PDB file of C-alpha atoms and ligand atoms in Angstrom:
ATOM      1  CA  MET A   1     -98.523 -61.093 -12.420  1.00  0.00           C
ATOM      2  CA  ARG A   2     -96.005 -58.749 -14.168  1.00  0.00           C
ATOM      3  CA  ILE A   3     -95.695 -59.509 -17.772  1.00  0.00           C
ATOM      4  CA  ILE A   4     -93.724 -58.481 -20.717  1.00  0.00           C
ATOM      5  CA  LEU A   5     -94.852 -58.694 -24.555  1.00  0.00           C
ATOM      6  CA  LEU A   6     -91.860 -58.938 -26.859  1.00  0.00           C
ATOM      7  CA  GLY A   7     -91.719 -59.382 -30.543  1.00  0.00           C
ATOM      8  CA  PRO A   8     -91.670 -57.431 -33.945  1.00  0.00           C
ATOM      9  CA  PRO A   9     -94.510 -55.125 -35.071  1.00  0.00           C
ATOM     10  CA  GLY A  10     -97.308 -57.224 -36.231  1.00  0.00           C
ATOM     11  CA  ALA A  11     -96.240 -60.323 -34.384  1.00  0.00           C
ATOM     12  CA  GLY A  12     -99.937 -59.811 -32.309  1.00  0.00           C
ATOM     13  CA  LYS A  13     -98.951 -58.693 -29.049  1.00  0.00           C
ATOM     14  CA  GLY A  14    -101.843 -56.227 -28.827  1.00  0.00           C
ATOM     15  CA  THR A  15    -104.297 -58.884 -29.459  1.00  0.00           C
ATOM     16  CA  GLN A  16    -102.758 -61.196 -27.177  1.00  0.00           C
ATOM     17  CA  GLY A  17    -102.209 -58.537 -24.577  1.00  0.00           C
ATOM     18  CA  ARG A  18    -106.178 -58.098 -24.742  1.00  0.00           C
ATOM     19  CA  HIS A  19    -106.915 -61.635 -24.231  1.00  0.00           C
ATOM     20  CA  LEU A  20    -104.283 -61.528 -20.980  1.00  0.00           C
ATOM     21  CA  ALA A  21    -105.986 -58.590 -19.637  1.00  0.00           C
ATOM     22  CA  GLU A  22    -109.256 -60.305 -19.626  1.00  0.00           C
ATOM     23  CA  ARG A  23    -108.040 -63.432 -17.916  1.00  0.00           C
ATOM     24  CA  TYR A  24    -105.975 -62.176 -15.454  1.00  0.00           C
ATOM     25  CA  GLY A  25    -107.816 -58.890 -14.676  1.00  0.00           C
ATOM     26  CA  LEU A  26    -104.659 -56.858 -15.575  1.00  0.00           C
ATOM     27  CA  PRO A  27    -104.199 -53.470 -17.189  1.00  0.00           C
ATOM     28  CA  VAL A  28    -102.437 -53.478 -20.637  1.00  0.00           C
ATOM     29  CA  ILE A  29     -99.857 -50.493 -20.699  1.00  0.00           C
ATOM     30  CA  ALA A  30     -99.186 -50.048 -24.545  1.00  0.00           C
ATOM     31  CA  THR A  31     -96.629 -47.715 -24.882  1.00  0.00           C
ATOM     32  CA  GLY A  32     -97.196 -47.115 -28.893  1.00  0.00           C
ATOM     33  CA  ASP A  33    -100.867 -46.557 -27.851  1.00  0.00           C
ATOM     34  CA  ILE A  34     -99.929 -43.870 -25.300  1.00  0.00           C
ATOM     35  CA  PHE A  35     -97.962 -42.006 -28.070  1.00  0.00           C
ATOM     36  CA  ARG A  36    -100.586 -41.926 -30.243  1.00  0.00           C
ATOM     37  CA  GLU A  37    -103.410 -40.423 -27.609  1.00  0.00           C
ATOM     38  CA  GLN A  38    -100.673 -37.853 -26.529  1.00  0.00           C
ATOM     39  CA  ILE A  39     -99.850 -37.083 -30.128  1.00  0.00           C
ATOM     40  CA  ALA A  40    -103.588 -36.315 -30.904  1.00  0.00           C
ATOM     41  CA  LYS A  41    -104.115 -34.378 -27.765  1.00  0.00           C
ATOM     42  CA  GLY A  42    -101.208 -32.732 -28.865  1.00  0.00           C
ATOM     43  CA  THR A  43     -99.457 -32.781 -25.392  1.00  0.00           C
ATOM     44  CA  PRO A  44     -95.903 -32.003 -24.470  1.00  0.00           C
ATOM     45  CA  LEU A  45     -95.195 -35.483 -24.308  1.00  0.00           C
ATOM     46  CA  GLY A  46     -96.928 -35.970 -27.833  1.00  0.00           C
ATOM     47  CA  LEU A  47     -94.858 -33.500 -29.068  1.00  0.00           C
ATOM     48  CA  GLN A  48     -91.876 -34.780 -28.083  1.00  0.00           C
ATOM     49  CA  ALA A  49     -92.835 -38.469 -29.547  1.00  0.00           C
ATOM     50  CA  LYS A  50     -94.592 -37.083 -33.019  1.00  0.00           C
ATOM     51  CA  GLU A  51     -91.393 -37.095 -35.120  1.00  0.00           C
ATOM     52  CA  SER A  52     -90.088 -40.400 -34.232  1.00  0.00           C
ATOM     53  CA  VAL A  53     -93.279 -42.165 -34.385  1.00  0.00           C
ATOM     54  CA  ASP A  54     -93.940 -40.765 -37.785  1.00  0.00           C
ATOM     55  CA  ARG A  55     -90.668 -42.066 -39.119  1.00  0.00           C
ATOM     56  CA  GLY A  56     -91.059 -45.339 -37.258  1.00  0.00           C
ATOM     57  CA  GLU A  57     -88.188 -44.694 -35.282  1.00  0.00           C
ATOM     58  CA  TYR A  58     -87.788 -45.266 -31.512  1.00  0.00           C
ATOM     59  CA  VAL A  59     -88.694 -42.477 -28.997  1.00  0.00           C
ATOM     60  CA  PRO A  60     -85.693 -41.403 -26.884  1.00  0.00           C
ATOM     61  CA  ASP A  61     -85.121 -43.751 -23.948  1.00  0.00           C
ATOM     62  CA  ASP A  62     -85.144 -41.212 -21.414  1.00  0.00           C
ATOM     63  CA  VAL A  63     -88.609 -39.879 -22.459  1.00  0.00           C
ATOM     64  CA  THR A  64     -90.051 -43.302 -22.630  1.00  0.00           C
ATOM     65  CA  THR A  65     -88.894 -44.710 -19.657  1.00  0.00           C
ATOM     66  CA  LYS A  66     -90.013 -41.944 -17.640  1.00  0.00           C
ATOM     67  CA  MET A  67     -93.510 -42.226 -18.882  1.00  0.00           C
ATOM     68  CA  VAL A  68     -93.799 -45.856 -18.284  1.00  0.00           C
ATOM     69  CA  LEU A  69     -92.363 -45.683 -14.825  1.00  0.00           C
ATOM     70  CA  ALA A  70     -94.858 -43.151 -13.846  1.00  0.00           C
ATOM     71  CA  ARG A  71     -97.677 -45.250 -15.568  1.00  0.00           C
ATOM     72  CA  LEU A  72     -96.688 -48.352 -13.165  1.00  0.00           C
ATOM     73  CA  GLU A  73     -97.125 -46.102 -10.164  1.00  0.00           C
ATOM     74  CA  GLU A  74    -100.886 -45.639 -11.029  1.00  0.00           C
ATOM     75  CA  PRO A  75    -103.082 -47.697  -8.329  1.00  0.00           C
ATOM     76  CA  ASP A  76    -104.488 -49.958 -11.346  1.00  0.00           C
ATOM     77  CA  ALA A  77    -100.671 -51.181 -11.859  1.00  0.00           C
ATOM     78  CA  ARG A  78     -99.990 -52.195  -8.206  1.00  0.00           C
ATOM     79  CA  GLU A  79    -101.476 -55.836  -8.347  1.00  0.00           C
ATOM     80  CA  GLY A  80     -99.991 -56.289 -11.889  1.00  0.00           C
ATOM     81  CA  PHE A  81     -99.599 -55.328 -15.464  1.00  0.00           C
ATOM     82  CA  ILE A  82     -98.888 -56.245 -18.976  1.00  0.00           C
ATOM     83  CA  LEU A  83     -96.413 -54.266 -20.827  1.00  0.00           C
ATOM     84  CA  ASP A  84     -96.884 -54.227 -24.839  1.00  0.00           C
ATOM     85  CA  GLY A  85     -93.871 -52.444 -26.490  1.00  0.00           C
ATOM     86  CA  PHE A  86     -91.770 -51.597 -23.292  1.00  0.00           C
ATOM     87  CA  PRO A  87     -89.021 -52.316 -22.970  1.00  0.00           C
ATOM     88  CA  ARG A  88     -87.654 -52.045 -26.502  1.00  0.00           C
ATOM     89  CA  THR A  89     -84.111 -51.481 -25.511  1.00  0.00           C
ATOM     90  CA  VAL A  90     -81.256 -52.562 -23.416  1.00  0.00           C
ATOM     91  CA  PRO A  91     -80.939 -49.448 -21.461  1.00  0.00           C
ATOM     92  CA  GLN A  92     -85.297 -49.284 -21.022  1.00  0.00           C
ATOM     93  CA  ALA A  93     -85.054 -52.722 -19.737  1.00  0.00           C
ATOM     94  CA  GLN A  94     -82.107 -52.235 -17.326  1.00  0.00           C
ATOM     95  CA  ALA A  95     -84.078 -49.008 -16.008  1.00  0.00           C
ATOM     96  CA  LEU A  96     -87.254 -51.274 -15.678  1.00  0.00           C
ATOM     97  CA  GLU A  97     -85.530 -54.014 -13.880  1.00  0.00           C
ATOM     98  CA  ARG A  98     -84.113 -51.520 -11.510  1.00  0.00           C
ATOM     99  CA  ALA A  99     -87.361 -49.843 -10.598  1.00  0.00           C
ATOM    100  CA  LEU A 100     -89.178 -52.899 -10.121  1.00  0.00           C
ATOM    101  CA  ALA A 101     -86.297 -54.530  -7.999  1.00  0.00           C
ATOM    102  CA  ALA A 102     -86.302 -51.179  -5.941  1.00  0.00           C
ATOM    103  CA  ALA A 103     -90.065 -51.708  -5.245  1.00  0.00           C
ATOM    104  CA  GLY A 104     -90.107 -55.299  -4.636  1.00  0.00           C
ATOM    105  CA  ARG A 105     -91.905 -56.146  -7.744  1.00  0.00           C
ATOM    106  CA  PRO A 106     -90.182 -58.652  -9.817  1.00  0.00           C
ATOM    107  CA  LEU A 107     -91.062 -59.665 -13.391  1.00  0.00           C
ATOM    108  CA  SER A 108     -93.154 -62.900 -13.688  1.00  0.00           C
ATOM    109  CA  ALA A 109     -93.067 -63.741 -17.395  1.00  0.00           C
ATOM    110  CA  VAL A 110     -91.567 -62.658 -20.719  1.00  0.00           C
ATOM    111  CA  LEU A 111     -93.401 -63.653 -23.729  1.00  0.00           C
ATOM    112  CA  ASN A 112     -91.560 -63.608 -27.160  1.00  0.00           C
ATOM    113  CA  PHE A 113     -93.771 -63.670 -30.111  1.00  0.00           C
ATOM    114  CA  LYS A 114     -92.052 -65.049 -33.225  1.00  0.00           C
ATOM    115  CA  ILE A 115     -93.157 -64.234 -36.771  1.00  0.00           C
ATOM    116  CA  PRO A 116     -91.195 -63.888 -39.856  1.00  0.00           C
ATOM    117  CA  ASP A 117     -90.417 -60.366 -41.133  1.00  0.00           C
ATOM    118  CA  GLU A 118     -92.405 -60.863 -44.468  1.00  0.00           C
ATOM    119  CA  LEU A 119     -95.430 -62.041 -42.524  1.00  0.00           C
ATOM    120  CA  ALA A 120     -95.148 -59.077 -40.286  1.00  0.00           C
ATOM    121  CA  VAL A 121     -95.087 -56.560 -43.422  1.00  0.00           C
ATOM    122  CA  LYS A 122     -98.034 -58.521 -44.743  1.00  0.00           C
ATOM    123  CA  ARG A 123    -100.226 -58.347 -41.696  1.00  0.00           C
ATOM    124  CA  LEU A 124     -99.482 -54.765 -41.104  1.00  0.00           C
ATOM    125  CA  MET A 125    -100.044 -53.316 -44.707  1.00  0.00           C
ATOM    126  CA  ALA A 126    -103.959 -54.787 -44.288  1.00  0.00           C
ATOM    127  CA  ARG A 127    -104.204 -53.808 -40.742  1.00  0.00           C
ATOM    128  CA  ILE A 128    -106.966 -51.698 -39.794  1.00  0.00           C
ATOM    129  CA  VAL A 129    -107.438 -50.339 -36.246  1.00  0.00           C
ATOM    130  CA  CYS A 130    -110.290 -48.544 -34.115  1.00  0.00           C
ATOM    131  CA  PRO A 131    -108.889 -45.628 -32.980  1.00  0.00           C
ATOM    132  CA  ASN A 132    -111.723 -45.469 -30.052  1.00  0.00           C
ATOM    133  CA  CYS A 133    -111.254 -49.140 -28.531  1.00  0.00           C
ATOM    134  CA  ARG A 134    -107.882 -49.955 -29.891  1.00  0.00           C
ATOM    135  CA  ARG A 135    -109.091 -53.292 -31.431  1.00  0.00           C
ATOM    136  CA  SER A 136    -107.282 -54.138 -34.390  1.00  0.00           C
ATOM    137  CA  TYR A 137    -108.547 -55.993 -37.563  1.00  0.00           C
ATOM    138  CA  ASN A 138    -107.172 -57.225 -40.909  1.00  0.00           C
ATOM    139  CA  LYS A 139    -108.631 -56.736 -44.222  1.00  0.00           C
ATOM    140  CA  GLU A 140    -107.397 -59.811 -45.487  1.00  0.00           C
ATOM    141  CA  PHE A 141    -107.081 -62.452 -42.523  1.00  0.00           C
ATOM    142  CA  LYS A 142    -109.484 -60.883 -39.765  1.00  0.00           C
ATOM    143  CA  PRO A 143    -112.380 -58.526 -41.538  1.00  0.00           C
ATOM    144  CA  PRO A 144    -114.716 -56.947 -39.438  1.00  0.00           C
ATOM    145  CA  ARG A 145    -118.179 -57.865 -39.597  1.00  0.00           C
ATOM    146  CA  VAL A 146    -119.147 -54.765 -41.477  1.00  0.00           C
ATOM    147  CA  ALA A 147    -116.403 -53.286 -43.716  1.00  0.00           C
ATOM    148  CA  GLY A 148    -114.913 -50.406 -42.179  1.00  0.00           C
ATOM    149  CA  ILE A 149    -116.693 -50.598 -38.846  1.00  0.00           C
ATOM    150  CA  CYS A 150    -115.387 -51.851 -35.301  1.00  0.00           C
ATOM    151  CA  ASP A 151    -117.193 -54.913 -34.341  1.00  0.00           C
ATOM    152  CA  VAL A 152    -117.593 -53.971 -30.694  1.00  0.00           C
ATOM    153  CA  CYS A 153    -117.703 -50.222 -30.487  1.00  0.00           C
ATOM    154  CA  GLY A 154    -119.106 -49.141 -34.234  1.00  0.00           C
ATOM    155  CA  HIS A 155    -116.569 -46.652 -34.718  1.00  0.00           C
ATOM    156  CA  ALA A 156    -115.108 -46.092 -38.158  1.00  0.00           C
ATOM    157  CA  LEU A 157    -111.576 -47.946 -38.760  1.00  0.00           C
ATOM    158  CA  GLU A 158    -108.687 -46.539 -39.813  1.00  0.00           C
ATOM    159  CA  SER A 159    -104.793 -47.623 -41.143  1.00  0.00           C
ATOM    160  CA  ARG A 160    -102.359 -46.327 -39.033  1.00  0.00           C
ATOM    161  CA  SER A 161    -100.195 -43.853 -40.599  1.00  0.00           C
ATOM    162  CA  ASP A 162     -97.045 -45.704 -39.809  1.00  0.00           C
ATOM    163  CA  ASP A 163     -98.427 -48.899 -41.447  1.00  0.00           C
ATOM    164  CA  ASP A 164     -97.140 -48.045 -45.154  1.00  0.00           C
ATOM    165  CA  GLU A 165     -94.541 -50.387 -46.354  1.00  0.00           C
ATOM    166  CA  ALA A 166     -91.530 -48.483 -46.051  1.00  0.00           C
ATOM    167  CA  THR A 167     -92.059 -47.288 -42.234  1.00  0.00           C
ATOM    168  CA  ILE A 168     -93.019 -50.802 -41.650  1.00  0.00           C
ATOM    169  CA  ARG A 169     -89.679 -52.073 -42.878  1.00  0.00           C
ATOM    170  CA  ARG A 170     -87.688 -49.483 -41.113  1.00  0.00           C
ATOM    171  CA  ARG A 171     -89.507 -50.536 -37.737  1.00  0.00           C
ATOM    172  CA  LEU A 172     -88.542 -54.126 -38.487  1.00  0.00           C
ATOM    173  CA  GLU A 173     -85.065 -53.206 -39.181  1.00  0.00           C
ATOM    174  CA  ILE A 174     -84.915 -51.090 -35.947  1.00  0.00           C
ATOM    175  CA  TYR A 175     -86.561 -54.056 -33.898  1.00  0.00           C
ATOM    176  CA  HIS A 176     -83.805 -56.430 -35.011  1.00  0.00           C
ATOM    177  CA  ARG A 177     -81.195 -53.793 -34.102  1.00  0.00           C
ATOM    178  CA  GLU A 178     -82.635 -52.423 -30.807  1.00  0.00           C
ATOM    179  CA  THR A 179     -85.259 -54.765 -29.149  1.00  0.00           C
ATOM    180  CA  LYS A 180     -83.908 -58.496 -30.204  1.00  0.00           C
ATOM    181  CA  PRO A 181     -81.025 -58.132 -27.547  1.00  0.00           C
ATOM    182  CA  LEU A 182     -83.694 -58.150 -25.146  1.00  0.00           C
ATOM    183  CA  VAL A 183     -84.552 -61.804 -25.730  1.00  0.00           C
ATOM    184  CA  LEU A 184     -81.157 -63.164 -24.642  1.00  0.00           C
ATOM    185  CA  TYR A 185     -81.408 -60.476 -21.970  1.00  0.00           C
ATOM    186  CA  PHE A 186     -84.486 -61.861 -20.465  1.00  0.00           C
ATOM    187  CA  TRP A 187     -83.690 -65.690 -21.394  1.00  0.00           C
ATOM    188  CA  GLU A 188     -80.389 -65.477 -19.353  1.00  0.00           C
ATOM    189  CA  ARG A 189     -82.608 -64.183 -16.530  1.00  0.00           C
ATOM    190  CA  GLY A 190     -84.753 -67.403 -17.078  1.00  0.00           C
ATOM    191  CA  LEU A 191     -88.173 -65.206 -17.862  1.00  0.00           C
ATOM    192  CA  LEU A 192     -88.584 -65.524 -21.394  1.00  0.00           C
ATOM    193  CA  ARG A 193     -90.247 -68.100 -23.305  1.00  0.00           C
ATOM    194  CA  ASP A 194     -90.534 -68.336 -27.297  1.00  0.00           C
ATOM    195  CA  ILE A 195     -94.013 -68.307 -28.636  1.00  0.00           C
ATOM    196  CA  ASP A 196     -94.847 -69.161 -32.173  1.00  0.00           C
ATOM    197  CA  ALA A 197     -96.982 -66.481 -33.514  1.00  0.00           C
ATOM    198  CA  GLU A 198     -97.818 -67.560 -36.834  1.00  0.00           C
ATOM    199  CA  ALA A 199    -101.035 -69.992 -35.762  1.00  0.00           C
ATOM    200  CA  PRO A 200    -104.361 -68.655 -35.256  1.00  0.00           C
ATOM    201  CA  GLU A 201    -105.424 -66.182 -32.688  1.00  0.00           C
ATOM    202  CA  GLU A 202    -106.744 -68.628 -30.391  1.00  0.00           C
ATOM    203  CA  VAL A 203    -103.800 -71.097 -30.590  1.00  0.00           C
ATOM    204  CA  VAL A 204    -101.307 -68.245 -29.918  1.00  0.00           C
ATOM    205  CA  ALA A 205    -103.330 -67.169 -26.764  1.00  0.00           C
ATOM    206  CA  ASP A 206    -103.425 -70.784 -25.398  1.00  0.00           C
ATOM    207  CA  ARG A 207     -99.600 -71.214 -25.996  1.00  0.00           C
ATOM    208  CA  THR A 208     -99.364 -67.961 -24.278  1.00  0.00           C
ATOM    209  CA  ILE A 209    -101.165 -69.372 -21.253  1.00  0.00           C
ATOM    210  CA  GLU A 210     -99.271 -72.242 -20.883  1.00  0.00           C
ATOM    211  CA  ALA A 211     -96.050 -70.296 -21.016  1.00  0.00           C
ATOM    212  CA  ILE A 212     -97.085 -68.091 -18.264  1.00  0.00           C
ATOM    213  CA  ALA A 213     -98.147 -71.035 -16.503  1.00  0.00           C
ATOM    214  CA  ASP A 214     -94.815 -72.749 -16.827  1.00  0.00           C
ATOM    215  CA  LEU A 215     -92.898 -69.655 -15.868  1.00  0.00           C
ATOM    216  CA  THR A 216     -94.727 -68.914 -12.932  1.00  0.00           C
ATOM    217  CA  GLU A 217     -95.787 -72.543 -11.867  1.00  0.00           C
ATOM    218  CA  ASP A 218     -99.405 -71.020 -11.717  1.00  0.00           C
ATOM    219  CA  TYR A 219    -101.682 -73.893 -13.786  1.00  0.00           C
ATOM    220  CA  GLY A 220    -104.950 -72.288 -12.113  1.00  0.00           C
TER     221      GLY A 220
HETATM  222  P1  LIG B 301     -95.455 -51.601 -33.353  1.00  0.00           P
HETATM  223  O1  LIG B 301     -95.268 -52.508 -32.251  1.00  0.00           O
HETATM  224  O2  LIG B 301     -96.847 -51.727 -34.168  1.00  0.00           O
HETATM  225  O3  LIG B 301     -94.337 -51.206 -34.174  1.00  0.00           O
HETATM  226  P2  LIG B 301     -96.603 -49.284 -31.434  1.00  0.00           P
HETATM  227  O4  LIG B 301     -98.015 -49.327 -31.637  1.00  0.00           O
HETATM  228  O5  LIG B 301     -96.246 -50.499 -30.454  1.00  0.00           O
HETATM  229  O6  LIG B 301     -96.088 -50.388 -32.857  1.00  0.00           O
HETATM  230  O7  LIG B 301     -95.522 -48.522 -31.435  1.00  0.00           O
HETATM  231  C1  LIG B 301     -95.680 -47.530 -32.317  1.00  0.00           C
HETATM  232  C2  LIG B 301     -94.521 -46.301 -32.244  1.00  0.00           C
HETATM  233  O8  LIG B 301     -94.449 -45.814 -30.773  1.00  0.00           O
HETATM  234  C3  LIG B 301     -93.136 -47.117 -32.398  1.00  0.00           C
HETATM  235  O9  LIG B 301     -92.667 -47.265 -33.889  1.00  0.00           O
HETATM  236  C4  LIG B 301     -92.074 -46.016 -31.514  1.00  0.00           C
HETATM  237  O10 LIG B 301     -92.073 -44.512 -32.393  1.00  0.00           O
HETATM  238  C5  LIG B 301     -92.999 -45.575 -30.562  1.00  0.00           C
HETATM  239  N1  LIG B 301     -92.632 -46.259 -29.341  1.00  0.00           N
HETATM  240  C6  LIG B 301     -93.515 -47.378 -28.673  1.00  0.00           C
HETATM  241  N2  LIG B 301     -92.754 -48.142 -27.866  1.00  0.00           N
HETATM  242  C7  LIG B 301     -91.375 -47.516 -27.498  1.00  0.00           C
HETATM  243  C8  LIG B 301     -90.516 -47.849 -26.814  1.00  0.00           C
HETATM  244  N3  LIG B 301     -90.574 -48.699 -25.930  1.00  0.00           N
HETATM  245  N4  LIG B 301     -89.411 -47.046 -27.084  1.00  0.00           N
HETATM  246  C9  LIG B 301     -89.416 -46.092 -27.962  1.00  0.00           C
HETATM  247  N5  LIG B 301     -90.182 -45.908 -28.582  1.00  0.00           N
HETATM  248  C10 LIG B 301     -91.300 -46.366 -28.614  1.00  0.00           C
END
């Protein structure tokens, strides 16, 4: 199964990606997580990405595409993968499509998580994340059991540096301009389903599984 999670920041792609990874036994490849990890380690890739990530802008297509296509060649992704945060532009989608076609590994499903911008802003401003296991929580909607501590791994939670209001609005603006066209792109290829992502996490998870079953005719 080769799955793409599409949708604006704050739509819940990371959370749903985790559910799908457990259900299907596939790796989640989240470009934002990879960039943040590389930035924290100060690698050459991290240095290339840092300025864009800090500003809420996209890292250049060539840098991002090269990184993801290399990641897809790793053994754990041979049987399938869940892409969270890639592709985000039409050139990225075209490069991915070419690479997968050349390898005889076509896409299975593209899930388009939909939420209104104002809800995205609200969710992200109250978001806290675990830098260790990458789970995310929300001070208002989904607090951890102990304030400031990850339920699962016990690490201290923190806010992401790009989750301030101005940067969130910039990310949304860029999403509408650069990434929204991918909805039509994948719809025309018969690969896309919309998911109303305003509902509670478990409801969205059920809708996601139904949409995948519908696209792949795999009802197991
Ligand atoms: P969110 O979906 O909440 O905006 P992510 O964690 O997916 O955040 O990504 C964080 C940042 O990483 C983005 O704002 C951008 O700078 C960079 N990034 C992630 N994926 C891509 C991509 N496919 N192309 C370019 N930049 C990307």
